[in-house]
PDB file of C-alpha atoms in Angstrom:
ATOM      1  CA  MET K   1     175.711 102.502 143.578  1.00  0.00           C
ATOM      2  CA  THR K   2     174.340  99.349 141.779  1.00  0.00           C
ATOM      3  CA  ARG K   3     176.307  97.372 138.866  1.00  0.00           C
ATOM      4  CA  ILE K   4     174.564  96.920 135.620  1.00  0.00           C
ATOM      5  CA  SER K   5     175.167  95.395 132.366  1.00  0.00           C
ATOM      6  CA  VAL K   6     173.285  96.332 129.443  1.00  0.00           C
ATOM      7  CA  LYS K   7     173.757  95.914 125.675  1.00  0.00           C
ATOM      8  CA  VAL K   8     173.082  99.232 123.902  1.00  0.00           C
ATOM      9  CA  ASP K   9     173.259  99.239 120.167  1.00  0.00           C
ATOM     10  CA  GLY K  10     175.246  96.159 120.066  1.00  0.00           C
ATOM     11  CA  THR K  11     177.805  97.165 122.610  1.00  0.00           C
ATOM     12  CA  THR K  12     177.866  95.728 126.102  1.00  0.00           C
ATOM     13  CA  TYR K  13     178.609  98.236 128.858  1.00  0.00           C
ATOM     14  CA  GLU K  14     178.997  97.279 132.718  1.00  0.00           C
ATOM     15  CA  ASP K  15     178.760 100.389 134.863  1.00  0.00           C
ATOM     16  CA  GLU K  16     178.118 101.421 138.613  1.00  0.00           C
ATOM     17  CA  VAL K  17     174.781 103.478 138.496  1.00  0.00           C
ATOM     18  CA  GLU K  18     172.709 105.237 140.968  1.00  0.00           C
ATOM     19  CA  PRO K  19     169.483 103.341 141.504  1.00  0.00           C
ATOM     20  CA  ARG K  20     167.455 106.514 140.596  1.00  0.00           C
ATOM     21  CA  LEU K  21     169.354 107.122 137.286  1.00  0.00           C
ATOM     22  CA  LEU K  22     166.761 107.461 134.573  1.00  0.00           C
ATOM     23  CA  LEU K  23     167.801 105.262 131.315  1.00  0.00           C
ATOM     24  CA  ILE K  24     167.555 108.353 129.278  1.00  0.00           C
ATOM     25  CA  HIS K  25     170.206 110.029 131.600  1.00  0.00           C
ATOM     26  CA  TYR K  26     172.325 106.963 131.300  1.00  0.00           C
ATOM     27  CA  LEU K  27     172.255 106.913 127.395  1.00  0.00           C
ATOM     28  CA  ARG K  28     172.798 110.524 126.872  1.00  0.00           C
ATOM     29  CA  ASP K  29     174.962 111.388 129.866  1.00  0.00           C
ATOM     30  CA  ARG K  30     176.896 108.320 130.555  1.00  0.00           C
ATOM     31  CA  LEU K  31     177.234 106.630 127.087  1.00  0.00           C
ATOM     32  CA  GLY K  32     177.174 109.899 124.898  1.00  0.00           C
ATOM     33  CA  LEU K  33     174.284 108.506 122.750  1.00  0.00           C
ATOM     34  CA  THR K  34     172.513 112.244 122.175  1.00  0.00           C
ATOM     35  CA  GLY K  35     170.311 110.724 119.355  1.00  0.00           C
ATOM     36  CA  THR K  36     167.672 110.019 121.953  1.00  0.00           C
ATOM     37  CA  PRO K  37     166.289 113.442 123.109  1.00  0.00           C
ATOM     38  CA  ILE K  38     164.837 114.415 126.532  1.00  0.00           C
ATOM     39  CA  GLY K  39     161.665 115.698 125.696  1.00  0.00           C
ATOM     40  CA  CYS K  40     159.206 116.319 128.709  1.00  0.00           C
ATOM     41  CA  ASP K  41     160.428 114.101 131.360  1.00  0.00           C
ATOM     42  CA  THR K  42     156.889 112.995 132.216  1.00  0.00           C
ATOM     43  CA  SER K  43     156.533 110.232 129.309  1.00  0.00           C
ATOM     44  CA  ASN K  44     154.028 112.320 127.572  1.00  0.00           C
ATOM     45  CA  CYS K  45     155.712 113.159 124.428  1.00  0.00           C
ATOM     46  CA  GLY K  46     157.418 109.932 123.198  1.00  0.00           C
ATOM     47  CA  ALA K  47     160.605 111.596 122.033  1.00  0.00           C
ATOM     48  CA  CYS K  48     162.733 109.338 124.144  1.00  0.00           C
ATOM     49  CA  THR K  49     161.457 106.059 122.804  1.00  0.00           C
ATOM     50  CA  VAL K  50     163.891 103.385 122.692  1.00  0.00           C
ATOM     51  CA  ASP K  51     163.601  99.452 122.000  1.00  0.00           C
ATOM     52  CA  LEU K  52     164.079  97.749 125.652  1.00  0.00           C
ATOM     53  CA  GLY K  53     164.185  94.073 125.061  1.00  0.00           C
ATOM     54  CA  GLY K  54     161.964  93.769 121.970  1.00  0.00           C
ATOM     55  CA  GLU K  55     159.457  96.300 123.265  1.00  0.00           C
ATOM     56  CA  THR K  56     159.186 100.110 122.984  1.00  0.00           C
ATOM     57  CA  ALA K  57     159.701 102.199 125.994  1.00  0.00           C
ATOM     58  CA  LYS K  58     159.998 105.621 126.974  1.00  0.00           C
ATOM     59  CA  SER K  59     163.499 105.818 128.365  1.00  0.00           C
ATOM     60  CA  CYS K  60     162.463 109.014 130.729  1.00  0.00           C
ATOM     61  CA  SER K  61     160.264 106.408 132.603  1.00  0.00           C
ATOM     62  CA  VAL K  62     162.696 103.519 133.056  1.00  0.00           C
ATOM     63  CA  LEU K  63     165.366 103.395 135.708  1.00  0.00           C
ATOM     64  CA  ALA K  64     168.840 102.259 134.190  1.00  0.00           C
ATOM     65  CA  VAL K  65     168.955  99.561 136.943  1.00  0.00           C
ATOM     66  CA  GLN K  66     165.780  98.157 135.651  1.00  0.00           C
ATOM     67  CA  CYS K  67     167.793  97.518 132.165  1.00  0.00           C
ATOM     68  CA  ASP K  68     170.343  95.287 133.680  1.00  0.00           C
ATOM     69  CA  GLY K  69     170.949  92.157 131.693  1.00  0.00           C
ATOM     70  CA  SER K  70     168.684  93.855 128.626  1.00  0.00           C
ATOM     71  CA  VAL K  71     169.147  94.795 125.166  1.00  0.00           C
ATOM     72  CA  VAL K  72     168.511  98.487 124.300  1.00  0.00           C
ATOM     73  CA  THR K  73     168.392  99.784 120.786  1.00  0.00           C
ATOM     74  CA  THR K  74     168.243 103.616 120.161  1.00  0.00           C
ATOM     75  CA  VAL K  75     167.594 105.274 117.106  1.00  0.00           C
ATOM     76  CA  GLN K  76     171.825 105.641 116.539  1.00  0.00           C
ATOM     77  CA  GLY K  77     171.693 101.901 116.658  1.00  0.00           C
ATOM     78  CA  LEU K  78     169.173 101.331 113.703  1.00  0.00           C
ATOM     79  CA  ALA K  79     171.833 102.153 110.861  1.00  0.00           C
ATOM     80  CA  GLN K  80     173.599  99.000 109.795  1.00  0.00           C
ATOM     81  CA  ASP K  81     177.096  99.349 108.033  1.00  0.00           C
ATOM     82  CA  GLY K  82     176.776 102.831 107.393  1.00  0.00           C
ATOM     83  CA  GLU K  83     173.205 102.522 105.859  1.00  0.00           C
ATOM     84  CA  TRP K  84     170.312 104.180 107.381  1.00  0.00           C
ATOM     85  CA  HIS K  85     167.408 102.057 108.321  1.00  0.00           C
ATOM     86  CA  PRO K  86     164.373 102.302 105.804  1.00  0.00           C
ATOM     87  CA  LEU K  87     162.499 104.346 108.383  1.00  0.00           C
ATOM     88  CA  GLN K  88     165.367 106.882 108.724  1.00  0.00           C
ATOM     89  CA  LYS K  89     165.685 106.926 104.905  1.00  0.00           C
ATOM     90  CA  ALA K  90     161.725 107.479 104.280  1.00  0.00           C
ATOM     91  CA  PHE K  91     161.600 110.051 107.172  1.00  0.00           C
ATOM     92  CA  HIS K  92     164.429 112.206 105.382  1.00  0.00           C
ATOM     93  CA  GLU K  93     163.035 111.641 101.903  1.00  0.00           C
ATOM     94  CA  ARG K  94     159.352 112.257 102.744  1.00  0.00           C
ATOM     95  CA  HIS K  95     160.377 115.419 104.738  1.00  0.00           C
ATOM     96  CA  ALA K  96     158.877 113.901 107.830  1.00  0.00           C
ATOM     97  CA  LEU K  97     160.561 116.320 110.151  1.00  0.00           C
ATOM     98  CA  GLN K  98     160.975 119.767 110.839  1.00  0.00           C
ATOM     99  CA  CYS K  99     162.777 120.548 113.896  1.00  0.00           C
ATOM    100  CA  GLY K 100     163.471 116.742 114.361  1.00  0.00           C
ATOM    101  CA  TYR K 101     163.034 116.702 118.182  1.00  0.00           C
ATOM    102  CA  CYS K 102     160.211 114.120 117.925  1.00  0.00           C
ATOM    103  CA  THR K 103     161.899 112.061 114.945  1.00  0.00           C
ATOM    104  CA  PRO K 104     163.873 109.323 116.978  1.00  0.00           C
ATOM    105  CA  GLY K 105     160.873 108.497 119.101  1.00  0.00           C
ATOM    106  CA  MET K 106     158.410 108.434 116.100  1.00  0.00           C
ATOM    107  CA  ILE K 107     160.858 106.307 114.308  1.00  0.00           C
ATOM    108  CA  MET K 108     161.171 103.869 117.075  1.00  0.00           C
ATOM    109  CA  ALA K 109     157.474 103.720 117.668  1.00  0.00           C
ATOM    110  CA  ALA K 110     157.283 103.240 113.802  1.00  0.00           C
ATOM    111  CA  ARG K 111     159.592 100.411 113.650  1.00  0.00           C
ATOM    112  CA  ASP K 112     157.897  98.639 116.483  1.00  0.00           C
ATOM    113  CA  LEU K 113     154.563  98.851 114.606  1.00  0.00           C
ATOM    114  CA  LEU K 114     156.382  97.584 111.333  1.00  0.00           C
ATOM    115  CA  GLY K 115     157.537  94.803 113.358  1.00  0.00           C
ATOM    116  CA  GLU K 116     154.148  93.695 114.245  1.00  0.00           C
ATOM    117  CA  ASN K 117     152.357  94.870 111.164  1.00  0.00           C
ATOM    118  CA  PRO K 118     154.551  94.786 107.810  1.00  0.00           C
ATOM    119  CA  GLU K 119     151.650  96.433 105.755  1.00  0.00           C
ATOM    120  CA  PRO K 120     149.822  98.852 107.875  1.00  0.00           C
ATOM    121  CA  SER K 121     147.012 101.129 106.906  1.00  0.00           C
ATOM    122  CA  ALA K 122     147.434 104.842 107.646  1.00  0.00           C
ATOM    123  CA  ASP K 123     144.924 104.511 110.474  1.00  0.00           C
ATOM    124  CA  ASP K 124     147.197 101.793 111.817  1.00  0.00           C
ATOM    125  CA  VAL K 125     150.204 104.178 111.624  1.00  0.00           C
ATOM    126  CA  ARG K 126     148.288 107.105 113.277  1.00  0.00           C
ATOM    127  CA  HIS K 127     147.195 104.520 116.127  1.00  0.00           C
ATOM    128  CA  ALA K 128     150.637 103.344 116.559  1.00  0.00           C
ATOM    129  CA  LEU K 129     152.202 106.734 116.898  1.00  0.00           C
ATOM    130  CA  GLU K 130     149.432 108.241 119.303  1.00  0.00           C
ATOM    131  CA  GLY K 131     151.805 108.100 122.267  1.00  0.00           C
ATOM    132  CA  ASN K 132     154.508 110.349 120.439  1.00  0.00           C
ATOM    133  CA  LEU K 133     153.891 114.018 120.031  1.00  0.00           C
ATOM    134  CA  CYS K 134     155.108 116.297 117.161  1.00  0.00           C
ATOM    135  CA  ARG K 135     154.677 120.096 117.346  1.00  0.00           C
ATOM    136  CA  CYS K 136     155.812 121.114 113.811  1.00  0.00           C
ATOM    137  CA  THR K 137     154.908 118.707 111.054  1.00  0.00           C
ATOM    138  CA  GLY K 138     151.085 118.267 111.392  1.00  0.00           C
ATOM    139  CA  TYR K 139     151.759 114.566 111.142  1.00  0.00           C
ATOM    140  CA  GLN K 140     150.957 113.769 107.389  1.00  0.00           C
ATOM    141  CA  ASN K 141     154.469 113.582 106.335  1.00  0.00           C
ATOM    142  CA  ILE K 142     155.161 111.139 109.167  1.00  0.00           C
ATOM    143  CA  VAL K 143     152.277 109.141 108.294  1.00  0.00           C
ATOM    144  CA  ARG K 144     153.575 108.796 104.603  1.00  0.00           C
ATOM    145  CA  ALA K 145     157.076 108.017 105.652  1.00  0.00           C
ATOM    146  CA  VAL K 146     156.151 105.267 107.780  1.00  0.00           C
ATOM    147  CA  LEU K 147     153.859 103.851 104.798  1.00  0.00           C
ATOM    148  CA  ALA K 148     156.857 104.386 102.319  1.00  0.00           C
ATOM    149  CA  ALA K 149     159.238 102.563 104.832  1.00  0.00           C
ATOM    150  CA  ALA K 150     156.643  99.537 104.842  1.00  0.00           C
ATOM    151  CA  ASP K 151     156.546  99.559 101.288  1.00  0.00           C
ATOM    152  CA  ALA K 152     160.451  99.668 100.808  1.00  0.00           C
ATOM    153  CA  GLU K 153     160.745  96.765 103.220  1.00  0.00           C
ATOM    154  CA  ALA K 154     158.459  94.788 101.569  1.00  0.00           C
ATOM    155  CA  ALA K 155     160.062  95.491  98.289  1.00  0.00           C
ATOM    156  CA  SER K 156     163.427  94.639  99.659  1.00  0.00           C
ATOM    157  CA  SER K 157     161.923  91.245 101.060  1.00  0.00           C
ATOM    158  CA  ALA K 158     160.479  90.205  97.774  1.00  0.00           C
ATOM    159  CA  ALA K 159     163.794  90.976  96.198  1.00  0.00           C
ATOM    160  CA  ALA K 160     165.696  88.935  98.519  1.00  0.00           C
ATOM    161  CA  SER K 161     163.255  85.972  98.260  1.00  0.00           C
ATOM    162  CA  ALA K 162     163.366  86.381  94.527  1.00  0.00           C
ATOM    163  CA  SER K 163     167.200  86.255  94.296  1.00  0.00           C
ATOM    164  CA  SER K 164     167.351  83.285  96.733  1.00  0.00           C
ATOM    165  CA  GLY K 165     164.875  81.299  94.336  1.00  0.00           C
ATOM    166  CA  GLN K 166     161.800  81.428  96.728  1.00  0.00           C
ATOM    167  CA  GLU K 167     158.423  82.034  95.537  1.00  0.00           C
ATOM    168  CA  VAL K 168     156.990  85.345  96.658  1.00  0.00           C
ATOM    169  CA  ALA K 169     153.214  85.136  97.249  1.00  0.00           C
ATOM    170  CA  PRO K 170     151.166  88.302  95.490  1.00  0.00           C
TER     171      PRO K 170
END
C-alpha cells in the first residue's frame, strides 16, 4: 500500500491505496464521486475525463499514486455554491445529451478548451472534443452547447467588468 494525499473537488484526502489502483476507481469506489463514469477502460472514449493539475486526463489511464500531491477536479466539482457551471447549464439547455454517459467527459474537455480559447469556432470545438466519443447525439447539440457556454462566459465577464467600472473592448 502507498500513502497519497490528493485534493479532489476542493477537499483533501489522505489515503492508503494499492499502487495499481486507477484514478477512476479511486474517485468512484473510495471517494463516492460517481459523476465520472467508467466508459471503456482503455482511454478511447473520454467519458472519464477529469482535470488533473490544470490539464485534462482520462482517469482510466492514470494511477491514483501518480496523483499524490495533485489537484483533481471532476464534473461534480464544477458547480459553485449550488450553481451549475456555464457548461453544465448549456448542455442541459441545448439538449446536448441523451443517455448522458459521455457528458461528464465532454464537459471537462470543453472546459479545458474554453480555458485556452474563450472564443472558439465550431471547428475548434470539434477538434477539442475529438478524444471524446458520444454514441447518441450526433455531436451537433454538443458543439452548440459549448459555443453557448463560451458566449455566456464572455457575457458574464463583460458584465463583471462593466460593474467594476473597467472598459470592455469590443
